[in-house]
C-alpha cells in the first residue's frame, strides 16, 4: 500500500490527468456528497448545542456556548465526520468502480495499450479528493455552527451577541489551520484506500464486494487513528 501511495502521488504530480476527468470526480466526490454533509452538520451542531448548554449551565457559563460549539466543530468533529461521510458515500463507490474495471479486464486493456492506469484512473480521484474534502469540511463547519446557533439562541435562549462574540474570541487561526490540514490528509486517505482496494480487488462479484467492505472499514479506522496523531502534533 505504501508503494501504491508513492506511485499514485508521483503520477498525480507528473500526470494530473485531463481537467474534464478531474472535474467529473470533483462533482462525484464533492457536489454529490453535499446533501449528506449539510444534513449531518446541521444535526451535529444541534446536538453539540444541546449537550454543551446543559453542561455549561452547571457552571453559569451559557454565554460560552458559541465557543464550545465552534471549537469542537472546527478542530475535531468537522474534519472527522466529513471524512467518514465521504468514505461511506464516495470511497466505497470508488473501490467498486475500479474493482469492476479490474475483474472485467479493462485495466489490463489499458496496460496492453501502453496507457498508464494511474494517469487515467488514480490521479483524477486523488486530486478531486484533496480539493473536495476540505471544501466539504468548511461547509460542515459553517452549517454546524448555525445549527448550534439555532438551538442555543432560538430554543434555549442564549444571547445571540454572546454566542458569536465568544466564538470570535475563542477561535484562532491555529484552530482553522489544523482543521484544513486534517481535511487534506483525510482526502488522501480516502482516495488512497479506495483506489488501492479496487485496483487489487479479487475476482468475481465476491471479490469486489469484499474489497468495498474492506475499503470502508480501513478508511474509517485510518481516519480516526491519523486524527489522533495529527491532533497530538497540532495542539
mmCIF file of N, CA, C and O in Angstrom, residues 3-75:
data_model
loop_
_atom_site.group_PDB
_atom_site.id
_atom_site.type_symbol
_atom_site.label_atom_id
_atom_site.label_comp_id
_atom_site.label_asym_id
_atom_site.label_seq_id
_atom_site.Cartn_x
_atom_site.Cartn_y
_atom_site.Cartn_z
ATOM 1 N N UNK A 3 3.893 1.609 -1.421
ATOM 2 C CA UNK A 3 4.412 1.838 -2.766
ATOM 3 C C UNK A 3 3.309 2.326 -3.708
ATOM 4 O O UNK A 3 3.554 3.153 -4.592
ATOM 5 N N UNK A 4 2.089 1.834 -3.491
ATOM 6 C CA UNK A 4 0.955 2.299 -4.305
ATOM 7 C C UNK A 4 0.719 3.787 -4.078
ATOM 8 O O UNK A 4 0.512 4.552 -5.019
ATOM 9 N N UNK A 5 0.760 4.212 -2.805
ATOM 10 C CA UNK A 5 0.560 5.622 -2.487
ATOM 11 C C UNK A 5 1.671 6.476 -3.092
ATOM 12 O O UNK A 5 1.410 7.545 -3.665
ATOM 13 N N UNK A 6 2.922 6.002 -2.969
ATOM 14 C CA UNK A 6 4.035 6.766 -3.511
ATOM 15 C C UNK A 6 3.919 6.957 -5.010
ATOM 16 O O UNK A 6 4.103 8.072 -5.528
ATOM 17 N N UNK A 7 3.596 5.875 -5.725
ATOM 18 C CA UNK A 7 3.490 5.990 -7.173
ATOM 19 C C UNK A 7 2.267 6.810 -7.577
ATOM 20 O O UNK A 7 2.285 7.533 -8.580
ATOM 21 N N UNK A 8 1.181 6.711 -6.782
ATOM 22 C CA UNK A 8 -0.020 7.499 -7.079
ATOM 23 C C UNK A 8 0.269 8.996 -6.944
ATOM 24 O O UNK A 8 -0.152 9.801 -7.786
ATOM 25 N N UNK A 9 0.982 9.378 -5.877
ATOM 26 C CA UNK A 9 1.331 10.791 -5.694
ATOM 27 C C UNK A 9 2.297 11.256 -6.783
ATOM 28 O O UNK A 9 2.192 12.390 -7.272
ATOM 29 N N UNK A 10 3.240 10.395 -7.163
ATOM 30 C CA UNK A 10 4.161 10.732 -8.250
ATOM 31 C C UNK A 10 3.406 10.937 -9.561
ATOM 32 O O UNK A 10 3.659 11.902 -10.302
ATOM 33 N N UNK A 11 2.469 10.037 -9.848
ATOM 34 C CA UNK A 11 1.678 10.156 -11.074
ATOM 35 C C UNK A 11 0.801 11.396 -11.041
ATOM 36 O O UNK A 11 0.582 12.042 -12.069
ATOM 37 N N UNK A 12 0.285 11.725 -9.851
ATOM 38 C CA UNK A 12 -0.569 12.899 -9.727
ATOM 39 C C UNK A 12 0.201 14.174 -10.056
ATOM 40 O O UNK A 12 -0.329 15.094 -10.679
ATOM 41 N N UNK A 13 1.470 14.234 -9.641
ATOM 42 C CA UNK A 13 2.289 15.406 -9.924
ATOM 43 C C UNK A 13 2.774 15.437 -11.370
ATOM 44 O O UNK A 13 2.846 16.504 -11.986
ATOM 45 N N UNK A 14 3.075 14.276 -11.919
ATOM 46 C CA UNK A 14 3.613 14.228 -13.280
ATOM 47 C C UNK A 14 2.509 14.200 -14.335
ATOM 48 O O UNK A 14 2.614 14.851 -15.368
ATOM 49 N N UNK A 15 1.460 13.397 -14.064
ATOM 50 C CA UNK A 15 0.336 13.289 -14.997
ATOM 51 C C UNK A 15 -0.966 13.562 -14.239
ATOM 52 O O UNK A 15 -1.639 12.625 -13.809
ATOM 53 N N UNK A 16 -1.307 14.824 -14.029
ATOM 54 C CA UNK A 16 -2.513 15.113 -13.238
ATOM 55 C C UNK A 16 -3.817 14.699 -13.905
ATOM 56 O O UNK A 16 -4.868 14.708 -13.266
ATOM 57 N N UNK A 17 -3.750 14.309 -15.160
ATOM 58 C CA UNK A 17 -4.967 13.900 -15.858
ATOM 59 C C UNK A 17 -5.641 15.082 -16.539
ATOM 60 O O UNK A 17 -5.338 16.249 -16.282
ATOM 61 N N UNK A 18 -6.591 14.773 -17.408
ATOM 62 C CA UNK A 18 -7.305 15.829 -18.128
ATOM 63 C C UNK A 18 -8.236 16.557 -17.159
ATOM 64 O O UNK A 18 -8.853 15.942 -16.297
ATOM 65 N N UNK A 19 -8.345 17.882 -17.304
ATOM 66 C CA UNK A 19 -9.213 18.654 -16.398
ATOM 67 C C UNK A 19 -10.644 18.152 -16.364
ATOM 68 O O UNK A 19 -11.288 18.197 -15.317
ATOM 69 N N UNK A 20 -11.143 17.669 -17.495
ATOM 70 C CA UNK A 20 -12.538 17.200 -17.517
ATOM 71 C C UNK A 20 -12.712 15.985 -16.608
ATOM 72 O O UNK A 20 -13.755 15.825 -15.960
ATOM 73 N N UNK A 21 -11.688 15.125 -16.537
ATOM 74 C CA UNK A 21 -11.763 13.958 -15.654
ATOM 75 C C UNK A 21 -11.715 14.383 -14.187
ATOM 76 O O UNK A 21 -12.430 13.825 -13.349
ATOM 77 N N UNK A 22 -10.872 15.371 -13.882
ATOM 78 C CA UNK A 22 -10.790 15.868 -12.508
ATOM 79 C C UNK A 22 -12.106 16.519 -12.096
ATOM 80 O O UNK A 22 -12.616 16.288 -10.997
ATOM 81 N N UNK A 23 -12.682 17.329 -12.972
ATOM 82 C CA UNK A 23 -13.951 17.984 -12.658
ATOM 83 C C UNK A 23 -15.068 16.969 -12.472
ATOM 84 O O UNK A 23 -15.953 17.141 -11.615
ATOM 85 N N UNK A 24 -15.042 15.911 -13.257
ATOM 86 C CA UNK A 24 -16.045 14.860 -13.101
ATOM 87 C C UNK A 24 -15.941 14.207 -11.737
ATOM 88 O O UNK A 24 -16.961 13.937 -11.075
ATOM 89 N N UNK A 25 -14.718 13.976 -11.270
ATOM 90 C CA UNK A 25 -14.531 13.366 -9.951
ATOM 91 C C UNK A 25 -14.869 14.348 -8.833
ATOM 92 O O UNK A 25 -15.399 13.950 -7.792
ATOM 93 N N UNK A 26 -14.571 15.640 -9.024
ATOM 94 C CA UNK A 26 -14.952 16.644 -8.027
ATOM 95 C C UNK A 26 -16.471 16.681 -7.881
ATOM 96 O O UNK A 26 -17.014 16.796 -6.773
ATOM 97 N N UNK A 27 -17.167 16.598 -9.013
ATOM 98 C CA UNK A 27 -18.623 16.566 -8.969
ATOM 99 C C UNK A 27 -19.129 15.334 -8.227
ATOM 100 O O UNK A 27 -20.062 15.420 -7.414
ATOM 101 N N UNK A 28 -18.483 14.190 -8.473
ATOM 102 C CA UNK A 28 -18.933 12.952 -7.838
ATOM 103 C C UNK A 28 -18.602 12.919 -6.348
ATOM 104 O O UNK A 28 -19.455 12.606 -5.514
ATOM 105 N N UNK A 29 -17.360 13.265 -6.003
ATOM 106 C CA UNK A 29 -16.944 13.185 -4.601
ATOM 107 C C UNK A 29 -17.477 14.366 -3.800
ATOM 108 O O UNK A 29 -17.907 14.202 -2.650
ATOM 109 N N UNK A 30 -17.435 15.556 -4.396
ATOM 110 C CA UNK A 30 -17.791 16.764 -3.654
ATOM 111 C C UNK A 30 -19.248 17.154 -3.752
ATOM 112 O O UNK A 30 -19.990 17.133 -2.767
ATOM 113 N N UNK A 31 -19.697 17.518 -4.961
ATOM 114 C CA UNK A 31 -21.040 18.065 -5.128
ATOM 115 C C UNK A 31 -22.122 17.067 -4.738
ATOM 116 O O UNK A 31 -23.109 17.425 -4.085
ATOM 117 N N UNK A 32 -21.947 15.823 -5.109
ATOM 118 C CA UNK A 32 -22.980 14.828 -4.808
ATOM 119 C C UNK A 32 -22.961 14.376 -3.350
ATOM 120 O O UNK A 32 -23.865 13.656 -2.923
ATOM 121 N N UNK A 33 -21.937 14.769 -2.602
ATOM 122 C CA UNK A 33 -21.904 14.482 -1.164
ATOM 123 C C UNK A 33 -22.446 15.646 -0.343
ATOM 124 O O UNK A 33 -22.510 15.552 0.890
ATOM 125 N N UNK A 34 -22.829 16.729 -1.007
ATOM 126 C CA UNK A 34 -23.198 17.954 -0.301
ATOM 127 C C UNK A 34 -24.425 17.765 0.591
ATOM 128 O O UNK A 34 -24.463 18.254 1.728
ATOM 129 N N UNK A 35 -25.415 17.052 0.095
ATOM 130 C CA UNK A 35 -26.661 16.912 0.869
ATOM 131 C C UNK A 35 -26.414 16.182 2.187
ATOM 132 O O UNK A 35 -26.849 16.632 3.253
ATOM 133 N N UNK A 36 -25.699 15.077 2.121
ATOM 134 C CA UNK A 36 -25.465 14.302 3.344
ATOM 135 C C UNK A 36 -24.564 15.071 4.304
ATOM 136 O O UNK A 36 -24.718 14.981 5.528
ATOM 137 N N UNK A 37 -23.641 15.876 3.773
ATOM 138 C CA UNK A 37 -22.774 16.690 4.622
ATOM 139 C C UNK A 37 -23.576 17.769 5.343
ATOM 140 O O UNK A 37 -23.432 17.975 6.554
ATOM 141 N N UNK A 38 -24.443 18.469 4.615
ATOM 142 C CA UNK A 38 -25.253 19.533 5.221
ATOM 143 C C UNK A 38 -26.186 18.951 6.277
ATOM 144 O O UNK A 38 -26.336 19.510 7.374
ATOM 145 N N UNK A 39 -26.817 17.826 5.962
ATOM 146 C CA UNK A 39 -27.743 17.205 6.917
ATOM 147 C C UNK A 39 -27.016 16.764 8.179
ATOM 148 O O UNK A 39 -27.457 17.033 9.301
ATOM 149 N N UNK A 40 -25.872 16.101 8.001
ATOM 150 C CA UNK A 40 -25.099 15.652 9.160
ATOM 151 C C UNK A 40 -24.590 16.833 9.982
ATOM 152 O O UNK A 40 -24.625 16.812 11.221
ATOM 153 N N UNK A 41 -24.129 17.883 9.314
ATOM 154 C CA UNK A 41 -23.585 19.047 10.015
ATOM 155 C C UNK A 41 -24.653 19.750 10.838
ATOM 156 O O UNK A 41 -24.410 20.145 11.985
ATOM 157 N N UNK A 42 -25.839 19.911 10.273
ATOM 158 C CA UNK A 42 -26.902 20.621 10.980
ATOM 159 C C UNK A 42 -27.256 19.919 12.279
ATOM 160 O O UNK A 42 -27.341 20.545 13.349
ATOM 161 N N UNK A 43 -27.437 18.621 12.226
ATOM 162 C CA UNK A 43 -27.844 17.897 13.430
ATOM 163 C C UNK A 43 -26.681 17.706 14.400
ATOM 164 O O UNK A 43 -26.892 17.624 15.610
ATOM 165 N N UNK A 44 -25.453 17.659 13.887
ATOM 166 C CA UNK A 44 -24.298 17.612 14.783
ATOM 167 C C UNK A 44 -24.192 18.909 15.588
ATOM 168 O O UNK A 44 -23.963 18.891 16.803
ATOM 169 N N UNK A 45 -24.350 20.044 14.910
ATOM 170 C CA UNK A 45 -24.330 21.319 15.618
ATOM 171 C C UNK A 45 -25.451 21.444 16.632
ATOM 172 O O UNK A 45 -25.260 21.970 17.737
ATOM 173 N N UNK A 46 -26.627 20.933 16.274
ATOM 174 C CA UNK A 46 -27.758 20.982 17.203
ATOM 175 C C UNK A 46 -27.493 20.137 18.451
ATOM 176 O O UNK A 46 -27.761 20.566 19.580
ATOM 177 N N UNK A 47 -26.964 18.955 18.243
ATOM 178 C CA UNK A 47 -26.668 18.082 19.385
ATOM 179 C C UNK A 47 -25.586 18.700 20.265
ATOM 180 O O UNK A 47 -25.675 18.662 21.506
ATOM 181 N N UNK A 48 -24.546 19.267 19.637
ATOM 182 C CA UNK A 48 -23.491 19.928 20.419
ATOM 183 C C UNK A 48 -24.056 21.067 21.256
ATOM 184 O O UNK A 48 -23.664 21.256 22.419
ATOM 185 N N UNK A 49 -24.983 21.832 20.673
ATOM 186 C CA UNK A 49 -25.569 22.952 21.412
ATOM 187 C C UNK A 49 -26.395 22.443 22.597
ATOM 188 O O UNK A 49 -26.317 23.006 23.697
ATOM 189 N N UNK A 50 -27.179 21.401 22.374
ATOM 190 C CA UNK A 50 -27.986 20.854 23.470
ATOM 191 C C UNK A 50 -27.106 20.330 24.601
ATOM 192 O O UNK A 50 -27.298 20.672 25.775
ATOM 193 N N UNK A 51 -26.137 19.502 24.255
ATOM 194 C CA UNK A 51 -25.267 18.915 25.266
ATOM 195 C C UNK A 51 -24.394 19.982 25.931
ATOM 196 O O UNK A 51 -24.213 19.986 27.155
ATOM 197 N N UNK A 52 -23.856 20.886 25.125
ATOM 198 C CA UNK A 52 -22.991 21.917 25.681
ATOM 199 C C UNK A 52 -23.724 22.881 26.594
ATOM 200 O O UNK A 52 -23.177 23.314 27.619
ATOM 201 N N UNK A 53 -24.962 23.202 26.249
ATOM 202 C CA UNK A 53 -25.721 24.148 27.075
ATOM 203 C C UNK A 53 -25.935 23.607 28.484
ATOM 204 O O UNK A 53 -25.692 24.312 29.471
ATOM 205 N N UNK A 54 -26.371 22.377 28.566
ATOM 206 C CA UNK A 54 -26.665 21.827 29.894
ATOM 207 C C UNK A 54 -25.396 21.581 30.706
ATOM 208 O O UNK A 54 -25.422 21.595 31.928
ATOM 209 N N UNK A 55 -24.271 21.367 30.024
ATOM 210 C CA UNK A 55 -23.005 21.247 30.738
ATOM 211 C C UNK A 55 -22.533 22.609 31.227
ATOM 212 O O UNK A 55 -22.133 22.768 32.394
ATOM 213 N N UNK A 56 -22.587 23.612 30.352
ATOM 214 C CA UNK A 56 -22.126 24.955 30.721
ATOM 215 C C UNK A 56 -23.054 25.611 31.740
ATOM 216 O O UNK A 56 -22.609 26.426 32.555
ATOM 217 N N UNK A 57 -24.341 25.253 31.702
ATOM 218 C CA UNK A 57 -25.292 25.859 32.640
ATOM 219 C C UNK A 57 -24.955 25.508 34.086
ATOM 220 O O UNK A 57 -25.250 26.275 35.008
ATOM 221 N N UNK A 58 -24.319 24.362 34.299
ATOM 222 C CA UNK A 58 -23.939 23.967 35.656
ATOM 223 C C UNK A 58 -22.876 24.901 36.238
ATOM 224 O O UNK A 58 -22.732 24.985 37.458
ATOM 225 N N UNK A 59 -22.142 25.576 35.369
ATOM 226 C CA UNK A 59 -21.089 26.496 35.816
ATOM 227 C C UNK A 59 -21.460 27.954 35.554
ATOM 228 O O UNK A 59 -20.615 28.838 35.704
ATOM 229 N N UNK A 60 -22.688 28.198 35.123
ATOM 230 C CA UNK A 60 -23.129 29.552 34.843
ATOM 231 C C UNK A 60 -22.427 30.183 33.658
ATOM 232 O O UNK A 60 -22.229 31.397 33.635
ATOM 233 N N UNK A 61 -22.043 29.381 32.670
ATOM 234 C CA UNK A 61 -21.265 29.887 31.525
ATOM 235 C C UNK A 61 -21.989 29.649 30.206
ATOM 236 O O UNK A 61 -21.371 29.285 29.200
ATOM 237 N N UNK A 62 -23.296 29.845 30.200
ATOM 238 C CA UNK A 62 -24.065 29.592 28.981
ATOM 239 C C UNK A 62 -23.589 30.455 27.811
ATOM 240 O O UNK A 62 -23.712 30.060 26.653
ATOM 241 N N UNK A 63 -23.035 31.633 28.111
ATOM 242 C CA UNK A 63 -22.558 32.514 27.045
ATOM 243 C C UNK A 63 -21.383 31.958 26.263
ATOM 244 O O UNK A 63 -21.092 32.433 25.165
ATOM 245 N N UNK A 64 -20.713 30.944 26.815
ATOM 246 C CA UNK A 64 -19.573 30.332 26.127
ATOM 247 C C UNK A 64 -20.001 29.243 25.147
ATOM 248 O O UNK A 64 -19.154 28.546 24.594
ATOM 249 N N UNK A 65 -21.317 29.102 24.928
ATOM 250 C CA UNK A 65 -21.800 28.023 24.064
ATOM 251 C C UNK A 65 -21.252 28.149 22.647
ATOM 252 O O UNK A 65 -20.870 27.146 22.037
ATOM 253 N N UNK A 66 -21.212 29.362 22.113
ATOM 254 C CA UNK A 66 -20.695 29.548 20.756
ATOM 255 C C UNK A 66 -19.257 29.099 20.625
ATOM 256 O O UNK A 66 -18.876 28.470 19.624
ATOM 257 N N UNK A 67 -18.434 29.417 21.628
ATOM 258 C CA UNK A 67 -17.036 28.994 21.593
ATOM 259 C C UNK A 67 -16.919 27.475 21.648
ATOM 260 O O UNK A 67 -16.116 26.872 20.929
ATOM 261 N N UNK A 68 -17.733 26.849 22.500
ATOM 262 C CA UNK A 68 -17.664 25.389 22.644
ATOM 263 C C UNK A 68 -18.079 24.688 21.352
ATOM 264 O O UNK A 68 -17.407 23.748 20.899
ATOM 265 N N UNK A 69 -19.167 25.146 20.747
ATOM 266 C CA UNK A 69 -19.648 24.517 19.510
ATOM 267 C C UNK A 69 -18.655 24.729 18.375
ATOM 268 O O UNK A 69 -18.301 23.786 17.649
ATOM 269 N N UNK A 70 -18.185 25.955 18.198
ATOM 270 C CA UNK A 70 -17.305 26.251 17.068
ATOM 271 C C UNK A 70 -15.963 25.536 17.183
ATOM 272 O O UNK A 70 -15.461 24.981 16.198
ATOM 273 N N UNK A 71 -15.368 25.524 18.362
ATOM 274 C CA UNK A 71 -14.083 24.843 18.525
ATOM 275 C C UNK A 71 -14.217 23.336 18.324
ATOM 276 O O UNK A 71 -13.346 22.703 17.719
ATOM 277 N N UNK A 72 -15.288 22.755 18.841
ATOM 278 C CA UNK A 72 -15.498 21.312 18.663
ATOM 279 C C UNK A 72 -15.633 20.953 17.192
ATOM 280 O O UNK A 72 -15.083 19.947 16.732
ATOM 281 N N UNK A 73 -16.353 21.786 16.441
ATOM 282 C CA UNK A 73 -16.560 21.504 15.022
ATOM 283 C C UNK A 73 -15.310 21.767 14.203
ATOM 284 O O UNK A 73 -14.897 20.933 13.388
ATOM 285 N N UNK A 74 -14.685 22.931 14.404
ATOM 286 C CA UNK A 74 -13.568 23.324 13.545
ATOM 287 C C UNK A 74 -12.345 22.441 13.779
ATOM 288 O O UNK A 74 -11.676 22.021 12.830
ATOM 289 N N UNK A 75 -12.062 22.131 15.021
ATOM 290 C CA UNK A 75 -10.843 21.378 15.327
ATOM 291 C C UNK A 75 -11.013 19.879 15.138
ATOM 292 O O UNK A 75 -10.070 19.191 14.728
#
